[in-house]
Tab-separated table of C-alpha atoms in Angstrom:
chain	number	residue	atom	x	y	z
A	536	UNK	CA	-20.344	-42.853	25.441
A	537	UNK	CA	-21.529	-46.128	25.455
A	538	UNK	CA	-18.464	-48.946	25.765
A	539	UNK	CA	-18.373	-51.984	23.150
A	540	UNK	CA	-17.603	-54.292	26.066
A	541	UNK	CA	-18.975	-55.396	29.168
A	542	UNK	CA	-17.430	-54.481	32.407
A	543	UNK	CA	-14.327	-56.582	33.210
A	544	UNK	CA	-15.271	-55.567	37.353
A	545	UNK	CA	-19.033	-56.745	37.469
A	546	UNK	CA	-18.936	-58.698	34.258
A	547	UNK	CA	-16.749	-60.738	31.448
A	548	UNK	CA	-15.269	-57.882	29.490
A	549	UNK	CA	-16.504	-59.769	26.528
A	550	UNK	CA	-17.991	-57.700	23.663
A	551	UNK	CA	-22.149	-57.270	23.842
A	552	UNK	CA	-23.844	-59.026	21.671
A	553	UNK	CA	-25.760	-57.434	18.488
A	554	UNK	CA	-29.564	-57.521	20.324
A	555	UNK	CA	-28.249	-54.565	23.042
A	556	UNK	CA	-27.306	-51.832	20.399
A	557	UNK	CA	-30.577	-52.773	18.631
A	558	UNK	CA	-32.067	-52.446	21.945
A	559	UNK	CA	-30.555	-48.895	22.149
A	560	UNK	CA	-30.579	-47.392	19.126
A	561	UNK	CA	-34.647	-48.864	19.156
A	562	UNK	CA	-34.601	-46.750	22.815
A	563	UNK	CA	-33.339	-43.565	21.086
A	564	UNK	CA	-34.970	-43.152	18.145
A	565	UNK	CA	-38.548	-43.848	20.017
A	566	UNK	CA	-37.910	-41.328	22.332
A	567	UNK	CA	-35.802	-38.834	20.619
A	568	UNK	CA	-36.099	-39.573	17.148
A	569	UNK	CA	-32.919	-40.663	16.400
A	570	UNK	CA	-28.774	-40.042	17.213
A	571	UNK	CA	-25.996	-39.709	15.063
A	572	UNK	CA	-22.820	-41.585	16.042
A	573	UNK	CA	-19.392	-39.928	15.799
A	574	UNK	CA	-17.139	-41.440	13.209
A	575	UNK	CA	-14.485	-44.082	14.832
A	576	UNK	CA	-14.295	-45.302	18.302
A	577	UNK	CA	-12.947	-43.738	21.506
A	578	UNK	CA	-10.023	-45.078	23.302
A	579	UNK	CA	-10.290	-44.156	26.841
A	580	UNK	CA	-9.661	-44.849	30.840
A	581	UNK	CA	-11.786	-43.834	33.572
A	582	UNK	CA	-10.677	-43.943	37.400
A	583	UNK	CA	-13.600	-46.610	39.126
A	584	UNK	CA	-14.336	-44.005	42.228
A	585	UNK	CA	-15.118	-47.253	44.406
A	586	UNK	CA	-11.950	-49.543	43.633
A	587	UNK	CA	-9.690	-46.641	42.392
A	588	UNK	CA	-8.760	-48.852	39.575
A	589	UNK	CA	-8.281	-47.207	36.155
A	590	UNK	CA	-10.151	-48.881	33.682
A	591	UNK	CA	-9.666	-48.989	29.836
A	592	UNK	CA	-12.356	-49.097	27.463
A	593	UNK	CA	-13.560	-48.771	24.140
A	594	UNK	CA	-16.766	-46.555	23.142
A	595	UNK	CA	-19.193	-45.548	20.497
A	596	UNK	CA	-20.071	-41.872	21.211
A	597	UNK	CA	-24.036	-41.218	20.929
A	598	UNK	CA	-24.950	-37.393	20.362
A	599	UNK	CA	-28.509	-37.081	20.990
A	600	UNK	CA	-30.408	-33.658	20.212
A	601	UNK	CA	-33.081	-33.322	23.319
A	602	UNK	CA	-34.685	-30.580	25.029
A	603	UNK	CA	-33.402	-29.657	27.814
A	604	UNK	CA	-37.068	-30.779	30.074
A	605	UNK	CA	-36.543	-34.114	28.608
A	606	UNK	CA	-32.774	-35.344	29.444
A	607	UNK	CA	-34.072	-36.697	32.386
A	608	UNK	CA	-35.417	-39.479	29.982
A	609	UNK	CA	-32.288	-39.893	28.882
A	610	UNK	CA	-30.579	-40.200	31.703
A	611	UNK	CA	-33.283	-43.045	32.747
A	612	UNK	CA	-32.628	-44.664	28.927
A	613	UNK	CA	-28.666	-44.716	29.922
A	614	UNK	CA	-29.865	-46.026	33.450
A	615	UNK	CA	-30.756	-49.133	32.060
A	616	UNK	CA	-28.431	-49.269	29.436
A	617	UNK	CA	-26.247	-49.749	32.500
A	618	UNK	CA	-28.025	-53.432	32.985
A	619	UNK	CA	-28.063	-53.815	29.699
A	620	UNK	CA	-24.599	-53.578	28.188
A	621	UNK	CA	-23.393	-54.393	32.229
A	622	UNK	CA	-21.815	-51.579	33.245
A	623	UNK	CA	-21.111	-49.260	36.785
A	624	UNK	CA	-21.457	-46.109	34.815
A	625	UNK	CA	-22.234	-44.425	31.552
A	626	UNK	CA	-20.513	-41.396	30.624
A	627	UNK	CA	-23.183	-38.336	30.059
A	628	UNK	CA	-22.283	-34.940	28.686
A	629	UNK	CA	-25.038	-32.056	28.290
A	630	UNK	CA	-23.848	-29.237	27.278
A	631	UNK	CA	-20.405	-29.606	28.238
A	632	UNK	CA	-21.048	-30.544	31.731
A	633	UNK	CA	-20.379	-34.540	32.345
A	634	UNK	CA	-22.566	-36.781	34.372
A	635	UNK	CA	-21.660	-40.659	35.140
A	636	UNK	CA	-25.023	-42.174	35.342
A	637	UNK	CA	-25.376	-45.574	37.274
A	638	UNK	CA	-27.887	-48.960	36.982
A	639	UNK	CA	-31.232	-48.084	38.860
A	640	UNK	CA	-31.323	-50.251	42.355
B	841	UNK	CA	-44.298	-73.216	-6.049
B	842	UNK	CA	-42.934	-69.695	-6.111
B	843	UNK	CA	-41.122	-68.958	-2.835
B	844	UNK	CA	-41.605	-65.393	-1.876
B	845	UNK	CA	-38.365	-63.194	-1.682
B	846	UNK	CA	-37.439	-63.436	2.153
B	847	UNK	CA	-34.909	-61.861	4.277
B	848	UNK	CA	-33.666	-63.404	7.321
B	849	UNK	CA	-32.249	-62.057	9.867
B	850	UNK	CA	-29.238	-62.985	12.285
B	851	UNK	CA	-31.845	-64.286	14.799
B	852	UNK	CA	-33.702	-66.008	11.964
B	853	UNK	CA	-36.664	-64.219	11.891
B	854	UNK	CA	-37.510	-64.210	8.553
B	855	UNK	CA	-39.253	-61.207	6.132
B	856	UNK	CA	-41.131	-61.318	3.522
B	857	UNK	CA	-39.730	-58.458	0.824
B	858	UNK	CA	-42.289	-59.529	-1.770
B	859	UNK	CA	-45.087	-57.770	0.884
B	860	UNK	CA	-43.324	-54.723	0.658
B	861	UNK	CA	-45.049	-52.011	-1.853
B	862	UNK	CA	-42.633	-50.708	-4.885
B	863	UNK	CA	-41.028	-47.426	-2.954
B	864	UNK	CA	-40.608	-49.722	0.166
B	865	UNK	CA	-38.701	-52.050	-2.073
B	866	UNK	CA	-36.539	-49.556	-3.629
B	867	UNK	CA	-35.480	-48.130	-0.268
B	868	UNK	CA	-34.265	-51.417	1.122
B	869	UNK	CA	-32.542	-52.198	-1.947
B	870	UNK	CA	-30.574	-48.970	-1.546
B	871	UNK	CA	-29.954	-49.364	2.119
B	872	UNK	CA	-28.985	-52.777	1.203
B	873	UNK	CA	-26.115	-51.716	-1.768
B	874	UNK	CA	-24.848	-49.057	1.235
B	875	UNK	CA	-24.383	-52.075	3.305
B	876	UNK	CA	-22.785	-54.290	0.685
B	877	UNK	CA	-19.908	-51.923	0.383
B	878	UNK	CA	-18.729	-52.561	3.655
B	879	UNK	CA	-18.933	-48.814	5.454
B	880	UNK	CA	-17.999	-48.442	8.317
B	881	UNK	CA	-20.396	-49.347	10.982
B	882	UNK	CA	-20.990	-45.992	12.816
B	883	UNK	CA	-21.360	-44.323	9.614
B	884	UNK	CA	-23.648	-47.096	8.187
B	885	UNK	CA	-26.295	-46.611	10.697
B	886	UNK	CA	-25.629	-42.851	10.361
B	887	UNK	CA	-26.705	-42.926	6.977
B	888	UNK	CA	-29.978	-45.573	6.966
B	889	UNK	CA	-31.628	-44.169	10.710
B	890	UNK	CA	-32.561	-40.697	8.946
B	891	UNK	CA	-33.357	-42.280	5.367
B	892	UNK	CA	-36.007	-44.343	7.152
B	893	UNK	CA	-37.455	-42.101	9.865
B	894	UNK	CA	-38.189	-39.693	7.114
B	895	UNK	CA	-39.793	-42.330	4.422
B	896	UNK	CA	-42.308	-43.289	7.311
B	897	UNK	CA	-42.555	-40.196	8.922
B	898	UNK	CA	-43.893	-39.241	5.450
B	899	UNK	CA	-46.427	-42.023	5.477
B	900	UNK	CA	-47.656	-40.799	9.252
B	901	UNK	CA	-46.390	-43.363	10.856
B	902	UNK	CA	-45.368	-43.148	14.413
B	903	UNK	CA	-42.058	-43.630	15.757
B	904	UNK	CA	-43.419	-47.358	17.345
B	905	UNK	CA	-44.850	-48.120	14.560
B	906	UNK	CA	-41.594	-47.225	12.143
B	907	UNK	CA	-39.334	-49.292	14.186
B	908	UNK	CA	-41.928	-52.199	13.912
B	909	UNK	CA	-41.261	-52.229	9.713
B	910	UNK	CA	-39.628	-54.797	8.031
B	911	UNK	CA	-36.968	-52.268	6.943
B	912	UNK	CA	-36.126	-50.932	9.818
B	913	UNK	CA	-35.720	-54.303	11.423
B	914	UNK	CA	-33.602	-55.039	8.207
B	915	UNK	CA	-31.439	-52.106	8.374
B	916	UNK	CA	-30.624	-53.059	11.926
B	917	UNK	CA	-29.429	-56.580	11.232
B	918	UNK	CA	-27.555	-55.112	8.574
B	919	UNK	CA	-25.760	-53.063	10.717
B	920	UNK	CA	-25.703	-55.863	13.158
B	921	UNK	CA	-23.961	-57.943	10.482
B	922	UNK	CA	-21.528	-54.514	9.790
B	923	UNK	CA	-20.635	-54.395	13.242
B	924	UNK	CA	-20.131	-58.249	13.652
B	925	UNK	CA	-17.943	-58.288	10.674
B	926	UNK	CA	-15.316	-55.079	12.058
B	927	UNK	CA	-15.138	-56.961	15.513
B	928	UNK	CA	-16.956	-54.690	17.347
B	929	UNK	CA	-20.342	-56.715	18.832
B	930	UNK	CA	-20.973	-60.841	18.173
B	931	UNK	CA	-23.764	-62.865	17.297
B	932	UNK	CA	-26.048	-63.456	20.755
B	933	UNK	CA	-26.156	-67.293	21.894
B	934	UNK	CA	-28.125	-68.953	24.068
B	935	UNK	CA	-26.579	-67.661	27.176
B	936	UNK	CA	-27.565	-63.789	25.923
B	937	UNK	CA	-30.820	-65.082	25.662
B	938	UNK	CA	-30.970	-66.971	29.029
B	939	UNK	CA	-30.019	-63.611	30.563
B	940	UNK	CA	-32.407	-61.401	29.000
B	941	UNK	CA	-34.801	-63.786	30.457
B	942	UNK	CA	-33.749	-63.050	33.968
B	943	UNK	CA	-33.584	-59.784	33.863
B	944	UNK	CA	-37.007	-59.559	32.040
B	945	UNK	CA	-39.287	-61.786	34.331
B	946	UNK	CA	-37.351	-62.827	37.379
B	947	UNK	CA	-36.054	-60.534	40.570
B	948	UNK	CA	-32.915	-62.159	40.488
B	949	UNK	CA	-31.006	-64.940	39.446
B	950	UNK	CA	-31.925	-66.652	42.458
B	951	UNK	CA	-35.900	-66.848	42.044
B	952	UNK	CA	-34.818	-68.161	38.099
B	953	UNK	CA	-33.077	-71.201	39.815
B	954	UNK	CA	-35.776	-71.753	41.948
B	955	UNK	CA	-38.569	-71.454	39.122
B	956	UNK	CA	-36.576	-73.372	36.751
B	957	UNK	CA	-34.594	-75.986	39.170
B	958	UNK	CA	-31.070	-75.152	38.038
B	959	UNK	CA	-28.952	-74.792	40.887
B	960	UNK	CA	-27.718	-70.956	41.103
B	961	UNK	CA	-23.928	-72.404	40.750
B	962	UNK	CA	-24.368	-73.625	37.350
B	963	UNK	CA	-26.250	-70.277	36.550
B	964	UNK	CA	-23.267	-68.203	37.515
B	965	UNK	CA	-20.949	-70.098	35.437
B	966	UNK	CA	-23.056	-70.714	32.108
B	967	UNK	CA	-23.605	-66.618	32.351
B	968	UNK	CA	-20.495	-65.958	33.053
B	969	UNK	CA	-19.417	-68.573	29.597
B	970	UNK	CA	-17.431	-70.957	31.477
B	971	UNK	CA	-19.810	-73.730	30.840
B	972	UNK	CA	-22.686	-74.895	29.288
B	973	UNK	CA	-25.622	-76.171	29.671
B	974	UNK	CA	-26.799	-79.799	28.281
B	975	UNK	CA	-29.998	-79.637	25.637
B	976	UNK	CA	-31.780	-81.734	27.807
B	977	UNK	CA	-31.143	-79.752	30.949
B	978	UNK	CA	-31.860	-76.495	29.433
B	979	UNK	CA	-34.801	-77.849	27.730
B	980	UNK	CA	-36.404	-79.214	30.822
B	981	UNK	CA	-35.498	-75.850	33.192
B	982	UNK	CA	-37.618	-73.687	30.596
B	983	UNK	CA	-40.041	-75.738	29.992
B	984	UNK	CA	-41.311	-75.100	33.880
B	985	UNK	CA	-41.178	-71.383	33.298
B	986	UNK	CA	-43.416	-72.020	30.152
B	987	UNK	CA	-40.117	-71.349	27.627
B	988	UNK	CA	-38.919	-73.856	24.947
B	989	UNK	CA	-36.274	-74.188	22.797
B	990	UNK	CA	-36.700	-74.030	19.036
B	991	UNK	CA	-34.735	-74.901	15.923
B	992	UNK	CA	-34.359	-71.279	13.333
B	993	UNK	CA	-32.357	-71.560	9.987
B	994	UNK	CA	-29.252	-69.866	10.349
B	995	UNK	CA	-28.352	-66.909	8.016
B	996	UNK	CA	-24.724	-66.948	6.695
B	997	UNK	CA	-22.268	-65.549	9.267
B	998	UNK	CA	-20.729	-62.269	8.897
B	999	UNK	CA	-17.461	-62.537	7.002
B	1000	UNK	CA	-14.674	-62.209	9.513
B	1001	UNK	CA	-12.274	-59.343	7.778
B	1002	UNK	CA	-14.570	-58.988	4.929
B	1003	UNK	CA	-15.416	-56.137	3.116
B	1004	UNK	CA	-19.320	-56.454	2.674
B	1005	UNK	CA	-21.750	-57.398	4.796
B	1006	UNK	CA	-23.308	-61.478	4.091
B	1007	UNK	CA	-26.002	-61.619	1.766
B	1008	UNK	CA	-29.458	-62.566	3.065
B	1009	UNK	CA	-31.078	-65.566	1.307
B	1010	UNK	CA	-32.481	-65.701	-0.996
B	1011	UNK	CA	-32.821	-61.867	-2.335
């Protein structure tokens, strides 16, 4: 689930501009082929573990196919999609079991 | 003269359509109809990603190489343009540029300001879009990291609660 806006906490909240989903839709489709995006957007609210602020957002939802020896390359892509679209976490899902995945320091 | 049928995109790179070969031509024009009827934007790049994986996969080209095409880099501006028309990304400026710069080459905003001579307070603020920075500032900060500035036509802007995505000139 990738948010259409940048973090309100470490960023501007604003929306990200066009280059960043070329950037990531460039990311998937070299390394997995390509995605398919759900229809609509998803309304949501996550609990920031550090502040314990809820926070709302808007997403796209991504479903990827990939086997299962290469979601760590995912989970790297979505690493610096953190930078990239500026936020604290990205929601992951694989099979069912969720993952927040965070910026590389 | 006879100007060669371009496309050009939202960043104003521009593409020459009369280079590409007769089945190349025909694809673009279809993704191009799909986009003029204003889909939505999810399902828009649902529908073009798969249409042109396959045509190239066909032609044994790698995945690199695919998203290097001309159509490819089409169909993503069209989306782009989809996406900027339903309110749901914007147009980058100069300050989206400026940032992808840091992140790219420098360690941190910091050793940018030192390279470039802007002080790290202005920085914050022009990223952060509460200012801007003057032509002749900005101008004279890349110039010492070996960046200019450059003047691109401007494609027409997405239609704010329009239907279709803008036309590309000429087509």
């Amino acid at each position: 689930m990738v948010p259409i806006r940048r973090d309100k906490e470490i960023s501007d909240g604003k929306l990200h501009p066009e280059r960043k989903w070329r950037w990531l839709n460039e990311g998937l489709f070299e390394l997995f082929g390509g995605h398919t995006l759900a229809p609509g957007f998803y309304q949501g609210q996550w609990l920031n573990p550090k502040s314990g602020v809820p926070i709302a957002d808007e997403s796209r939802k991504y479903i990827v196919a990939v086997p299962r020896k290469r979601v760590d390359e995912l989970r790297q892509l979505l690493a610096e999609a953190c930078t990239a679209f500026q936020q604290q976490a990205i929601y992951l899902s694989v099979a069912g079991h969720v993952e927040l995945i965070e910026a590389n320091t | 003269m006879i100007r060669a049928k371009t496309y050009v995109d939202l960043n104003g790179r521009e593409f020459v359509v009369d280079d590409l070969d007769a089945d190349e031509r025909r694809l673009l024009q279809n993704i191009r109809r799909q986009a003029q009827r204003g889909p939505d934007w999810n399902a828009f790049d649902n529908n073009w990603l798969p249409q042109v994986a396959e045509f190239y996969r066909r032609r044994g080209l790698r995945r690199r190489q695919t998203i290097e095409t001309a159509i490819f880099q089409i169909a993503q501006d069209l989306s782009s343009r989809l996406g900027i028309d339903q309110g749901k990304t914007r147009r980058a400026d100069y300050r989206d540029e400026l940032a992808d710069l840091i992140q790219a080459r420098f360690k941190s905003q910091g050793e940018f300001c030192k390279a470039t001579g802007l002080s790290t307070d202005m920085l914050s603020h022009v990223l952060a879009r509460r200012k801007h920075l003057g032509i002749d500032t900005l101008q004279s900060a890349l110039e010492r990291i070996g960046f200019t500035l450059r003047i691109v036509p401007r494609t027409k802007a997405a239609k704010r609660n329009g239907t279709h995505a803008s036309s590309p000139r000429p087509s």
